[in-house]
Amino acid sequence: MPHSLKNFELVWIDQPQHLRHAAEELASQQILAIDTESNSLYAYQEQVCLVQISTRLKDYLIDARALPDLSPLAEIFNSDRILKVFHAAEYDLICLFRDYGFRFNFIFDTMLAARILGFQHVGLGALLEKYFGVQMNKKYQRADWGKRPLKPEMLEYARQDSHYLIALQEQLRAELVAADLLDLAVEDFTRLTIGIEDTTETCADDFWKIHGARDLSPEKAAVLKALYNFRESVAKAQNKPSFKVLSNQTLIELATACPKHQADLLERSTLHERQVRRYGPGLLVAVQEGLQAQPEHPPNHVRPRNSVLNRMEILQEWRKETGKALGVPSDVVMPRDVLCRIARANPRDLSTLKAQMFDVPYRFNRFGQDMLSVITREGLED
């Protein structure tokens, strides 16, 4: 059982000199637990507002709002000597790279470990209750972490997210070893730290990500793009999340109907009268701009050849059956992006297959021969 919160020292850091001193202490550790809190529900461009770091003796809460320069932590995060423990690491890694350019090495993700072990419930609350009998207070899960000062109970909430992770990592590591899955887990932890920069980029075609966008005609897709750009400009000016200005469903409805008058806007089921008063003129202008713009076509996604699709289907079936045998989700056996890569390459020997599995060497050693046998047995040529 890990130490209770009251037995740990809580260290609040909002001064540069205190951060430098803390970084010196953290750099001497062999393992750290890390979490972040952001203001995604309260700002147009979300930012990391709080960084929680726990050692075996202390919980540090670092005020990222007061300390825009967190560079003393960069070397620690990128260290291949200090193990960094996260729960659901991907979001934290993306946010810390986006705001500070931090890169990470040598991590352990307790949520991913639980998935690899085949657990049905992999949330932090479920795992802490399972292993330590700790019930987490979720009251501040959707709080505005950008506001200052933070309430004392918010600080207690925040420290919980990193406080137990070191002990939880020890429990899960032991189970991964017992199941002969630790090397597979480490492979996935490493994959999480690669290509983070690709996930933080935005582009002019982001409106295509809205559900229903690809069902529109090219002319109405151009209207959707204009409406999307209008919403983004308003959200940015008001420093609000885009969904708090207008919902995606509203944008799709407006692009479909192409209203011409204020009265037409009032007929939309997803638009409130207050929104019509506030944004109506801008929406009508955006609709007209979209109607006069060049039609928009979805980005080209070339349909794979039938032979590739057939190989993909065969490999997915193999993955499903292998997952059942191991008692883990099928994507734990082989990530989908790797499976797609292999299906396209149609490897006919182990050396070619190994080249396609360059980022999953453990899986190549464990499953490579089986996969090659499945592919070659079916004899599917391009």
mmCIF file of C-alpha atoms in Angstrom:
data_model
loop_
_atom_site.group_PDB
_atom_site.id
_atom_site.type_symbol
_atom_site.label_atom_id
_atom_site.label_comp_id
_atom_site.label_asym_id
_atom_site.label_seq_id
_atom_site.Cartn_x
_atom_site.Cartn_y
_atom_site.Cartn_z
ATOM 1 C CA MET A 1 0.000 0.000 0.000
ATOM 2 C CA PRO A 2 1.454 3.416 -0.953
ATOM 3 C CA HIS A 3 1.853 6.120 1.642
ATOM 4 C CA SER A 4 -1.284 8.177 2.274
ATOM 5 C CA LEU A 5 -1.377 11.756 1.049
ATOM 6 C CA LYS A 6 -0.906 13.225 4.521
ATOM 7 C CA ASN A 7 2.431 11.407 4.926
ATOM 8 C CA PHE A 8 3.824 13.131 1.820
ATOM 9 C CA GLU A 9 5.170 16.653 1.658
ATOM 10 C CA LEU A 10 3.189 18.862 -0.730
ATOM 11 C CA VAL A 11 5.407 21.400 -2.505
ATOM 12 C CA TRP A 12 3.806 24.318 -4.373
ATOM 13 C CA ILE A 13 6.112 25.956 -6.930
ATOM 14 C CA ASP A 14 5.388 29.299 -8.562
ATOM 15 C CA GLN A 15 8.799 30.995 -8.476
ATOM 16 C CA PRO A 16 11.680 30.415 -10.930
ATOM 17 C CA GLN A 17 14.256 29.839 -8.201
ATOM 18 C CA HIS A 18 12.006 27.276 -6.522
ATOM 19 C CA LEU A 19 11.553 25.487 -9.846
ATOM 20 C CA ARG A 20 15.326 25.320 -10.380
ATOM 21 C CA HIS A 21 15.791 23.890 -6.876
ATOM 22 C CA ALA A 22 13.016 21.339 -7.437
ATOM 23 C CA ALA A 23 14.532 20.335 -10.788
ATOM 24 C CA GLU A 24 17.830 19.587 -9.025
ATOM 25 C CA GLU A 25 15.992 17.329 -6.564
ATOM 26 C CA LEU A 26 13.987 15.624 -9.314
ATOM 27 C CA ALA A 27 17.088 15.000 -11.406
ATOM 28 C CA SER A 28 18.493 12.846 -8.592
ATOM 29 C CA GLN A 29 15.520 10.457 -8.657
ATOM 30 C CA GLN A 30 15.289 7.136 -10.465
ATOM 31 C CA ILE A 31 11.515 7.293 -10.968
ATOM 32 C CA LEU A 32 8.932 10.098 -11.139
ATOM 33 C CA ALA A 33 5.164 10.183 -11.616
ATOM 34 C CA ILE A 34 3.784 12.950 -13.818
ATOM 35 C CA ASP A 35 0.387 14.412 -14.688
ATOM 36 C CA THR A 36 -0.921 17.717 -16.018
ATOM 37 C CA GLU A 37 -4.057 19.821 -15.731
ATOM 38 C CA SER A 38 -5.156 22.033 -18.637
ATOM 39 C CA ASN A 39 -7.947 24.545 -19.273
ATOM 40 C CA SER A 40 -9.329 22.859 -22.395
ATOM 41 C CA LEU A 41 -12.949 23.545 -21.432
ATOM 42 C CA TYR A 42 -12.347 27.241 -20.807
ATOM 43 C CA ALA A 43 -9.996 28.623 -23.482
ATOM 44 C CA TYR A 44 -9.738 28.702 -27.271
ATOM 45 C CA GLN A 45 -6.152 27.473 -27.217
ATOM 46 C CA GLU A 46 -5.851 25.203 -24.235
ATOM 47 C CA GLN A 47 -2.720 25.456 -22.143
ATOM 48 C CA VAL A 48 -1.065 23.390 -19.465
ATOM 49 C CA CYS A 49 -1.935 25.138 -16.203
ATOM 50 C CA LEU A 50 -0.475 22.758 -13.645
ATOM 51 C CA VAL A 51 2.192 20.060 -13.725
ATOM 52 C CA GLN A 52 2.112 17.449 -10.976
ATOM 53 C CA ILE A 53 5.278 15.474 -10.283
ATOM 54 C CA SER A 54 5.569 12.921 -7.488
ATOM 55 C CA THR A 55 8.607 11.177 -6.061
ATOM 56 C CA ARG A 56 8.534 8.459 -3.420
ATOM 57 C CA LEU A 57 8.468 11.169 -0.735
ATOM 58 C CA LYS A 58 7.017 14.385 -2.171
ATOM 59 C CA ASP A 59 4.240 15.706 -4.388
ATOM 60 C CA TYR A 60 5.246 18.773 -6.403
ATOM 61 C CA LEU A 61 2.592 21.047 -7.913
ATOM 62 C CA ILE A 62 4.165 23.369 -10.486
ATOM 63 C CA ASP A 63 2.112 26.446 -11.426
ATOM 64 C CA ALA A 64 2.555 26.654 -15.188
ATOM 65 C CA ARG A 65 0.478 29.846 -15.300
ATOM 66 C CA ALA A 66 2.951 31.655 -13.066
ATOM 67 C CA LEU A 67 5.986 29.979 -14.656
ATOM 68 C CA PRO A 68 5.778 30.110 -18.462
ATOM 69 C CA ASP A 69 9.406 28.906 -18.626
ATOM 70 C CA LEU A 70 9.582 25.302 -17.432
ATOM 71 C CA SER A 71 12.849 24.558 -19.243
ATOM 72 C CA PRO A 72 14.618 23.305 -16.073
ATOM 73 C CA LEU A 73 12.450 20.181 -16.470
ATOM 74 C CA ALA A 74 13.453 19.468 -20.091
ATOM 75 C CA GLU A 75 16.515 17.337 -19.366
ATOM 76 C CA ILE A 76 14.629 15.340 -16.725
ATOM 77 C CA PHE A 77 11.758 14.557 -19.093
ATOM 78 C CA ASN A 78 14.131 13.497 -21.880
ATOM 79 C CA SER A 79 16.344 11.422 -19.595
ATOM 80 C CA ASP A 80 16.812 7.751 -20.412
ATOM 81 C CA ARG A 81 17.837 7.121 -16.786
ATOM 82 C CA ILE A 82 14.799 8.480 -14.914
ATOM 83 C CA LEU A 83 11.605 6.482 -15.462
ATOM 84 C CA LYS A 84 8.554 8.748 -15.907
ATOM 85 C CA VAL A 85 5.211 7.192 -14.972
ATOM 86 C CA PHE A 86 1.971 8.504 -16.492
ATOM 87 C CA HIS A 87 -1.622 7.379 -16.644
ATOM 88 C CA ALA A 88 -2.921 7.818 -20.210
ATOM 89 C CA ALA A 89 0.328 9.463 -21.261
ATOM 90 C CA GLU A 90 -0.577 10.497 -24.814
ATOM 91 C CA TYR A 91 -2.573 13.601 -23.903
ATOM 92 C CA ASP A 92 0.035 14.826 -21.408
ATOM 93 C CA LEU A 93 2.872 14.248 -23.889
ATOM 94 C CA ILE A 94 1.009 16.151 -26.609
ATOM 95 C CA CYS A 95 0.228 19.097 -24.307
ATOM 96 C CA LEU A 96 3.761 19.334 -22.913
ATOM 97 C CA PHE A 97 5.261 19.223 -26.401
ATOM 98 C CA ARG A 98 2.762 21.748 -27.773
ATOM 99 C CA ASP A 99 3.325 24.302 -24.985
ATOM 100 C CA TYR A 100 7.009 23.767 -24.150
ATOM 101 C CA GLY A 101 8.573 21.572 -26.807
ATOM 102 C CA PHE A 102 9.307 18.879 -24.217
ATOM 103 C CA ARG A 103 10.288 15.459 -25.506
ATOM 104 C CA PHE A 104 10.181 12.309 -23.439
ATOM 105 C CA ASN A 105 12.219 9.165 -23.096
ATOM 106 C CA PHE A 106 11.794 6.139 -20.850
ATOM 107 C CA ILE A 107 8.144 6.248 -19.774
ATOM 108 C CA PHE A 108 5.635 3.828 -18.259
ATOM 109 C CA ASP A 109 1.912 4.280 -18.932
ATOM 110 C CA THR A 110 -0.285 2.634 -16.301
ATOM 111 C CA MET A 111 -3.433 2.820 -18.436
ATOM 112 C CA LEU A 112 -1.702 1.187 -21.386
ATOM 113 C CA ALA A 113 -0.226 -1.446 -19.074
ATOM 114 C CA ALA A 114 -3.708 -2.257 -17.770
ATOM 115 C CA ARG A 115 -5.017 -2.619 -21.349
ATOM 116 C CA ILE A 116 -2.141 -4.915 -22.256
ATOM 117 C CA LEU A 117 -3.019 -7.033 -19.229
ATOM 118 C CA GLY A 118 -6.566 -7.313 -20.599
ATOM 119 C CA PHE A 119 -8.322 -5.316 -17.845
ATOM 120 C CA GLN A 120 -11.881 -4.239 -18.600
ATOM 121 C CA HIS A 121 -11.651 -1.072 -16.473
ATOM 122 C CA VAL A 122 -8.462 0.898 -17.053
ATOM 123 C CA GLY A 123 -9.336 4.344 -15.659
ATOM 124 C CA LEU A 124 -7.104 5.630 -12.872
ATOM 125 C CA GLY A 125 -9.966 5.599 -10.375
ATOM 126 C CA ALA A 126 -10.769 1.959 -11.110
ATOM 127 C CA LEU A 127 -7.129 0.902 -10.801
ATOM 128 C CA LEU A 128 -6.525 2.759 -7.535
ATOM 129 C CA GLU A 129 -9.616 1.203 -6.025
ATOM 130 C CA LYS A 130 -8.602 -2.248 -7.291
ATOM 131 C CA TYR A 131 -5.062 -2.180 -5.920
ATOM 132 C CA PHE A 132 -5.154 0.227 -2.987
ATOM 133 C CA GLY A 133 -8.791 0.638 -2.007
ATOM 134 C CA VAL A 134 -8.520 4.357 -2.797
ATOM 135 C CA GLN A 135 -11.627 6.139 -4.059
ATOM 136 C CA MET A 136 -10.814 9.220 -6.096
ATOM 137 C CA ASN A 137 -12.833 12.404 -5.818
ATOM 138 C CA LYS A 138 -13.838 13.409 -9.353
ATOM 139 C CA LYS A 139 -15.404 16.718 -8.332
ATOM 140 C CA TYR A 140 -12.758 18.856 -10.044
ATOM 141 C CA GLN A 141 -12.307 16.780 -13.180
ATOM 142 C CA ARG A 142 -13.848 19.542 -15.300
ATOM 143 C CA ALA A 143 -12.631 22.500 -13.232
ATOM 144 C CA ASP A 144 -11.042 25.641 -14.690
ATOM 145 C CA TRP A 145 -7.386 25.030 -13.855
ATOM 146 C CA GLY A 146 -6.418 28.374 -15.371
ATOM 147 C CA LYS A 147 -8.006 30.374 -12.549
ATOM 148 C CA ARG A 148 -5.939 31.559 -9.630
ATOM 149 C CA PRO A 149 -5.787 31.087 -6.738
ATOM 150 C CA LEU A 150 -6.612 27.380 -6.775
ATOM 151 C CA LYS A 151 -8.723 26.162 -3.886
ATOM 152 C CA PRO A 152 -6.954 23.942 -1.323
ATOM 153 C CA GLU A 153 -9.269 21.064 -2.216
ATOM 154 C CA MET A 154 -8.280 21.457 -5.900
ATOM 155 C CA LEU A 155 -4.635 21.069 -4.918
ATOM 156 C CA GLU A 156 -5.493 17.882 -3.042
ATOM 157 C CA TYR A 157 -7.404 16.616 -6.063
ATOM 158 C CA ALA A 158 -4.514 17.401 -8.413
ATOM 159 C CA ARG A 159 -1.860 15.678 -6.333
ATOM 160 C CA GLN A 160 -3.867 12.445 -6.311
ATOM 161 C CA ASP A 161 -3.371 12.062 -10.056
ATOM 162 C CA SER A 162 0.380 11.539 -9.677
ATOM 163 C CA HIS A 163 0.720 10.517 -6.015
ATOM 164 C CA TYR A 164 -0.116 6.808 -6.411
ATOM 165 C CA LEU A 165 1.379 6.203 -9.854
ATOM 166 C CA ILE A 166 4.783 4.952 -8.722
ATOM 167 C CA ALA A 167 3.200 2.288 -6.509
ATOM 168 C CA LEU A 168 0.666 1.444 -9.229
ATOM 169 C CA GLN A 169 3.490 1.039 -11.737
ATOM 170 C CA GLU A 170 5.175 -1.484 -9.449
ATOM 171 C CA GLN A 171 1.998 -3.575 -9.231
ATOM 172 C CA LEU A 172 1.368 -3.526 -12.974
ATOM 173 C CA ARG A 173 5.009 -4.168 -13.852
ATOM 174 C CA ALA A 174 4.980 -7.322 -11.716
ATOM 175 C CA GLU A 175 1.863 -8.569 -13.524
ATOM 176 C CA LEU A 176 3.337 -7.782 -16.940
ATOM 177 C CA VAL A 177 6.440 -9.769 -16.034
ATOM 178 C CA ALA A 178 4.330 -12.691 -14.807
ATOM 179 C CA ALA A 179 2.343 -12.653 -18.074
ATOM 180 C CA ASP A 180 5.509 -12.352 -20.202
ATOM 181 C CA LEU A 181 4.185 -9.077 -21.609
ATOM 182 C CA LEU A 182 6.624 -6.515 -20.200
ATOM 183 C CA ASP A 183 8.739 -6.279 -23.360
ATOM 184 C CA LEU A 184 5.610 -5.776 -25.448
ATOM 185 C CA ALA A 185 4.454 -3.026 -23.062
ATOM 186 C CA VAL A 186 7.836 -1.278 -23.167
ATOM 187 C CA GLU A 187 7.630 -1.317 -26.954
ATOM 188 C CA ASP A 188 4.289 0.521 -26.799
ATOM 189 C CA PHE A 189 5.550 2.972 -24.177
ATOM 190 C CA THR A 190 8.383 3.867 -26.545
ATOM 191 C CA ARG A 191 5.987 4.276 -29.488
ATOM 192 C CA LEU A 192 4.028 6.840 -27.460
ATOM 193 C CA THR A 193 7.062 9.131 -27.335
ATOM 194 C CA ILE A 194 7.626 9.104 -31.106
ATOM 195 C CA GLY A 195 5.939 11.416 -33.620
ATOM 196 C CA ILE A 196 4.280 13.680 -31.033
ATOM 197 C CA GLU A 197 4.878 16.731 -33.231
ATOM 198 C CA ASP A 198 2.611 15.278 -35.920
ATOM 199 C CA THR A 199 -0.361 15.250 -33.521
ATOM 200 C CA THR A 200 -0.087 18.950 -32.634
ATOM 201 C CA GLU A 201 -0.367 20.357 -36.166
ATOM 202 C CA THR A 202 -3.530 22.007 -37.496
ATOM 203 C CA CYS A 203 -4.409 22.726 -41.097
ATOM 204 C CA ALA A 204 -6.995 24.448 -43.278
ATOM 205 C CA ASP A 205 -8.754 21.136 -43.899
ATOM 206 C CA ASP A 206 -9.626 20.536 -40.235
ATOM 207 C CA PHE A 207 -13.316 21.153 -41.004
ATOM 208 C CA TRP A 208 -13.368 17.744 -42.728
ATOM 209 C CA LYS A 209 -12.967 16.164 -39.284
ATOM 210 C CA ILE A 210 -16.522 17.228 -38.375
ATOM 211 C CA HIS A 211 -18.890 14.265 -38.406
ATOM 212 C CA GLY A 212 -21.095 14.551 -41.483
ATOM 213 C CA ALA A 213 -18.757 16.795 -43.459
ATOM 214 C CA ARG A 214 -18.019 14.132 -46.052
ATOM 215 C CA ASP A 215 -21.731 13.588 -46.649
ATOM 216 C CA LEU A 216 -22.120 17.140 -47.998
ATOM 217 C CA SER A 217 -21.933 18.071 -51.654
ATOM 218 C CA PRO A 218 -18.733 19.928 -52.665
ATOM 219 C CA GLU A 219 -20.700 23.202 -52.827
ATOM 220 C CA LYS A 220 -22.089 22.798 -49.323
ATOM 221 C CA ALA A 221 -18.730 21.610 -48.037
ATOM 222 C CA ALA A 222 -17.409 25.033 -49.086
ATOM 223 C CA VAL A 223 -20.161 26.605 -46.967
ATOM 224 C CA LEU A 224 -19.167 24.401 -44.039
ATOM 225 C CA LYS A 225 -15.566 25.561 -44.394
ATOM 226 C CA ALA A 226 -16.637 29.217 -44.285
ATOM 227 C CA LEU A 227 -18.850 28.584 -41.247
ATOM 228 C CA TYR A 228 -16.044 26.686 -39.528
ATOM 229 C CA ASN A 229 -13.613 29.548 -40.114
ATOM 230 C CA PHE A 230 -16.172 32.032 -38.778
ATOM 231 C CA ARG A 231 -16.642 29.984 -35.612
ATOM 232 C CA GLU A 232 -12.868 29.709 -35.112
ATOM 233 C CA SER A 233 -12.387 33.470 -35.452
ATOM 234 C CA VAL A 234 -15.138 34.138 -32.890
ATOM 235 C CA ALA A 235 -13.812 31.508 -30.474
ATOM 236 C CA LYS A 236 -10.298 32.913 -30.737
ATOM 237 C CA ALA A 237 -11.495 36.488 -30.166
ATOM 238 C CA GLN A 238 -13.540 35.443 -27.125
ATOM 239 C CA ASN A 239 -10.890 32.976 -25.897
ATOM 240 C CA LYS A 240 -13.478 30.216 -25.694
ATOM 241 C CA PRO A 241 -13.384 26.600 -26.825
ATOM 242 C CA SER A 242 -14.961 26.380 -30.265
ATOM 243 C CA PHE A 243 -17.755 24.067 -29.115
ATOM 244 C CA LYS A 244 -18.907 26.734 -26.635
ATOM 245 C CA VAL A 245 -19.534 29.140 -29.532
ATOM 246 C CA LEU A 246 -21.396 26.788 -31.903
ATOM 247 C CA SER A 247 -21.627 23.006 -31.979
ATOM 248 C CA ASN A 248 -20.417 20.899 -34.886
ATOM 249 C CA GLN A 249 -23.992 19.758 -35.435
ATOM 250 C CA THR A 250 -25.075 23.378 -35.829
ATOM 251 C CA LEU A 251 -22.418 23.965 -38.495
ATOM 252 C CA ILE A 252 -23.576 20.891 -40.422
ATOM 253 C CA GLU A 253 -27.235 22.013 -40.206
ATOM 254 C CA LEU A 254 -26.381 25.499 -41.447
ATOM 255 C CA ALA A 255 -24.205 24.199 -44.284
ATOM 256 C CA THR A 256 -27.026 21.888 -45.342
ATOM 257 C CA ALA A 257 -29.791 24.524 -45.185
ATOM 258 C CA CYS A 258 -27.747 27.564 -46.381
ATOM 259 C CA PRO A 259 -30.055 30.092 -44.653
ATOM 260 C CA LYS A 260 -30.401 33.537 -46.227
ATOM 261 C CA HIS A 261 -32.230 35.490 -43.530
ATOM 262 C CA GLN A 262 -32.158 35.916 -39.758
ATOM 263 C CA ALA A 263 -35.606 34.314 -39.558
ATOM 264 C CA ASP A 264 -34.205 31.182 -41.245
ATOM 265 C CA LEU A 265 -31.631 30.881 -38.481
ATOM 266 C CA LEU A 266 -34.348 30.853 -35.826
ATOM 267 C CA GLU A 267 -35.778 27.717 -37.427
ATOM 268 C CA ARG A 268 -32.594 25.746 -36.707
ATOM 269 C CA SER A 269 -33.199 23.341 -33.835
ATOM 270 C CA THR A 270 -29.610 23.559 -32.559
ATOM 271 C CA LEU A 271 -29.403 27.372 -32.520
ATOM 272 C CA HIS A 272 -30.612 29.318 -29.486
ATOM 273 C CA GLU A 273 -32.225 32.726 -29.933
ATOM 274 C CA ARG A 274 -29.304 34.280 -28.032
ATOM 275 C CA GLN A 275 -26.849 32.739 -30.503
ATOM 276 C CA VAL A 276 -28.877 34.032 -33.434
ATOM 277 C CA ARG A 277 -28.802 37.556 -32.022
ATOM 278 C CA ARG A 278 -25.098 37.374 -31.316
ATOM 279 C CA TYR A 279 -23.736 35.514 -34.322
ATOM 280 C CA GLY A 280 -26.569 35.723 -36.903
ATOM 281 C CA PRO A 281 -25.127 38.430 -39.170
ATOM 282 C CA GLY A 282 -21.715 36.743 -39.246
ATOM 283 C CA LEU A 283 -23.243 33.350 -39.980
ATOM 284 C CA LEU A 284 -25.258 34.698 -42.897
ATOM 285 C CA VAL A 285 -22.161 36.369 -44.339
ATOM 286 C CA ALA A 286 -20.209 33.121 -43.956
ATOM 287 C CA VAL A 287 -22.926 31.167 -45.767
ATOM 288 C CA GLN A 288 -22.809 33.592 -48.707
ATOM 289 C CA GLU A 289 -18.996 33.496 -48.788
ATOM 290 C CA GLY A 290 -19.126 29.711 -48.893
ATOM 291 C CA LEU A 291 -21.676 29.678 -51.709
ATOM 292 C CA GLN A 292 -19.445 31.965 -53.779
ATOM 293 C CA ALA A 293 -16.250 30.022 -53.029
ATOM 294 C CA GLN A 294 -14.769 27.158 -55.000
ATOM 295 C CA PRO A 295 -16.371 23.778 -54.164
ATOM 296 C CA GLU A 296 -14.467 21.723 -51.605
ATOM 297 C CA HIS A 297 -13.579 18.089 -52.185
ATOM 298 C CA PRO A 298 -12.369 15.743 -49.434
ATOM 299 C CA PRO A 299 -8.628 15.108 -49.316
ATOM 300 C CA ASN A 300 -7.772 12.255 -51.639
ATOM 301 C CA HIS A 301 -7.658 8.882 -49.969
ATOM 302 C CA VAL A 302 -6.857 6.324 -52.615
ATOM 303 C CA ARG A 303 -8.722 3.090 -52.060
ATOM 304 C CA PRO A 304 -6.250 0.245 -51.479
ATOM 305 C CA ARG A 305 -6.118 -2.545 -54.027
ATOM 306 C CA ASN A 306 -8.327 -5.566 -53.381
ATOM 307 C CA SER A 307 -5.259 -7.684 -52.643
ATOM 308 C CA VAL A 308 -4.249 -5.244 -49.884
ATOM 309 C CA LEU A 309 -7.752 -5.262 -48.417
ATOM 310 C CA ASN A 310 -7.807 -9.050 -48.491
ATOM 311 C CA ARG A 311 -4.450 -9.270 -46.737
ATOM 312 C CA MET A 312 -5.675 -6.773 -44.164
ATOM 313 C CA GLU A 313 -8.763 -8.892 -43.503
ATOM 314 C CA ILE A 314 -6.668 -12.045 -43.083
ATOM 315 C CA LEU A 315 -4.202 -10.301 -40.764
ATOM 316 C CA GLN A 316 -7.037 -8.825 -38.685
ATOM 317 C CA GLU A 317 -8.513 -12.297 -38.245
ATOM 318 C CA TRP A 318 -5.109 -13.629 -37.164
ATOM 319 C CA ARG A 319 -4.747 -10.698 -34.750
ATOM 320 C CA LYS A 320 -8.213 -11.301 -33.287
ATOM 321 C CA GLU A 321 -7.557 -15.001 -32.675
ATOM 322 C CA THR A 322 -4.116 -14.321 -31.222
ATOM 323 C CA GLY A 323 -5.599 -11.708 -28.893
ATOM 324 C CA LYS A 324 -8.182 -14.204 -27.685
ATOM 325 C CA ALA A 325 -5.477 -16.778 -26.985
ATOM 326 C CA LEU A 326 -3.431 -14.251 -25.001
ATOM 327 C CA GLY A 327 -6.455 -12.709 -23.276
ATOM 328 C CA VAL A 328 -5.710 -9.185 -24.521
ATOM 329 C CA PRO A 329 -7.408 -6.742 -26.939
ATOM 330 C CA SER A 330 -6.493 -7.443 -30.558
ATOM 331 C CA ASP A 331 -4.736 -4.094 -31.050
ATOM 332 C CA VAL A 332 -2.360 -5.039 -28.227
ATOM 333 C CA VAL A 333 -1.170 -7.949 -30.366
ATOM 334 C CA MET A 334 -0.444 -5.654 -33.318
ATOM 335 C CA PRO A 335 -1.199 -1.911 -33.674
ATOM 336 C CA ARG A 336 -3.421 -1.098 -36.633
ATOM 337 C CA ASP A 337 -0.884 1.193 -38.322
ATOM 338 C CA VAL A 338 1.683 -1.615 -38.362
ATOM 339 C CA LEU A 339 -0.890 -4.075 -39.680
ATOM 340 C CA CYS A 340 -1.781 -1.689 -42.536
ATOM 341 C CA ARG A 341 1.884 -1.212 -43.356
ATOM 342 C CA ILE A 342 2.419 -4.955 -43.624
ATOM 343 C CA ALA A 343 -0.721 -5.494 -45.723
ATOM 344 C CA ARG A 344 0.447 -2.887 -48.248
ATOM 345 C CA ALA A 345 4.018 -4.223 -48.442
ATOM 346 C CA ASN A 346 3.016 -7.879 -48.942
ATOM 347 C CA PRO A 347 6.266 -9.245 -47.500
ATOM 348 C CA ARG A 348 7.320 -12.658 -48.800
ATOM 349 C CA ASP A 349 10.274 -13.235 -46.473
ATOM 350 C CA LEU A 350 11.274 -12.386 -42.910
ATOM 351 C CA SER A 351 13.777 -9.692 -43.847
ATOM 352 C CA THR A 352 11.123 -7.722 -45.754
ATOM 353 C CA LEU A 353 8.643 -8.189 -42.927
ATOM 354 C CA LYS A 354 11.234 -7.024 -40.389
ATOM 355 C CA ALA A 355 11.706 -3.795 -42.342
ATOM 356 C CA GLN A 356 7.953 -3.107 -42.080
ATOM 357 C CA MET A 357 8.043 -3.838 -38.330
ATOM 358 C CA PHE A 358 11.038 -1.595 -37.611
ATOM 359 C CA ASP A 359 9.282 0.103 -34.666
ATOM 360 C CA VAL A 360 7.931 -3.103 -33.106
ATOM 361 C CA PRO A 361 10.979 -5.406 -32.897
ATOM 362 C CA TYR A 362 9.575 -7.388 -29.947
ATOM 363 C CA ARG A 363 6.426 -8.172 -31.897
ATOM 364 C CA PHE A 364 8.499 -9.149 -34.928
ATOM 365 C CA ASN A 365 10.451 -11.653 -32.852
ATOM 366 C CA ARG A 366 7.309 -13.004 -31.205
ATOM 367 C CA PHE A 367 4.789 -12.958 -34.051
ATOM 368 C CA GLY A 368 6.764 -12.402 -37.262
ATOM 369 C CA GLN A 369 6.958 -15.995 -38.418
ATOM 370 C CA ASP A 370 3.272 -16.580 -37.675
ATOM 371 C CA MET A 371 2.275 -13.493 -39.659
ATOM 372 C CA LEU A 372 4.469 -14.413 -42.588
ATOM 373 C CA SER A 373 2.950 -17.891 -42.624
ATOM 374 C CA VAL A 374 -0.552 -16.432 -42.694
ATOM 375 C CA ILE A 375 0.299 -14.109 -45.592
ATOM 376 C CA THR A 376 2.164 -16.635 -47.722
ATOM 377 C CA ARG A 377 -0.300 -19.458 -47.019
ATOM 378 C CA GLU A 378 -3.104 -17.436 -48.601
ATOM 379 C CA GLY A 379 -0.945 -16.741 -51.656
ATOM 380 C CA LEU A 380 -2.484 -13.300 -52.246
ATOM 381 C CA GLU A 381 -0.433 -11.547 -54.913
ATOM 382 C CA ASP A 382 -0.678 -7.893 -55.859
#
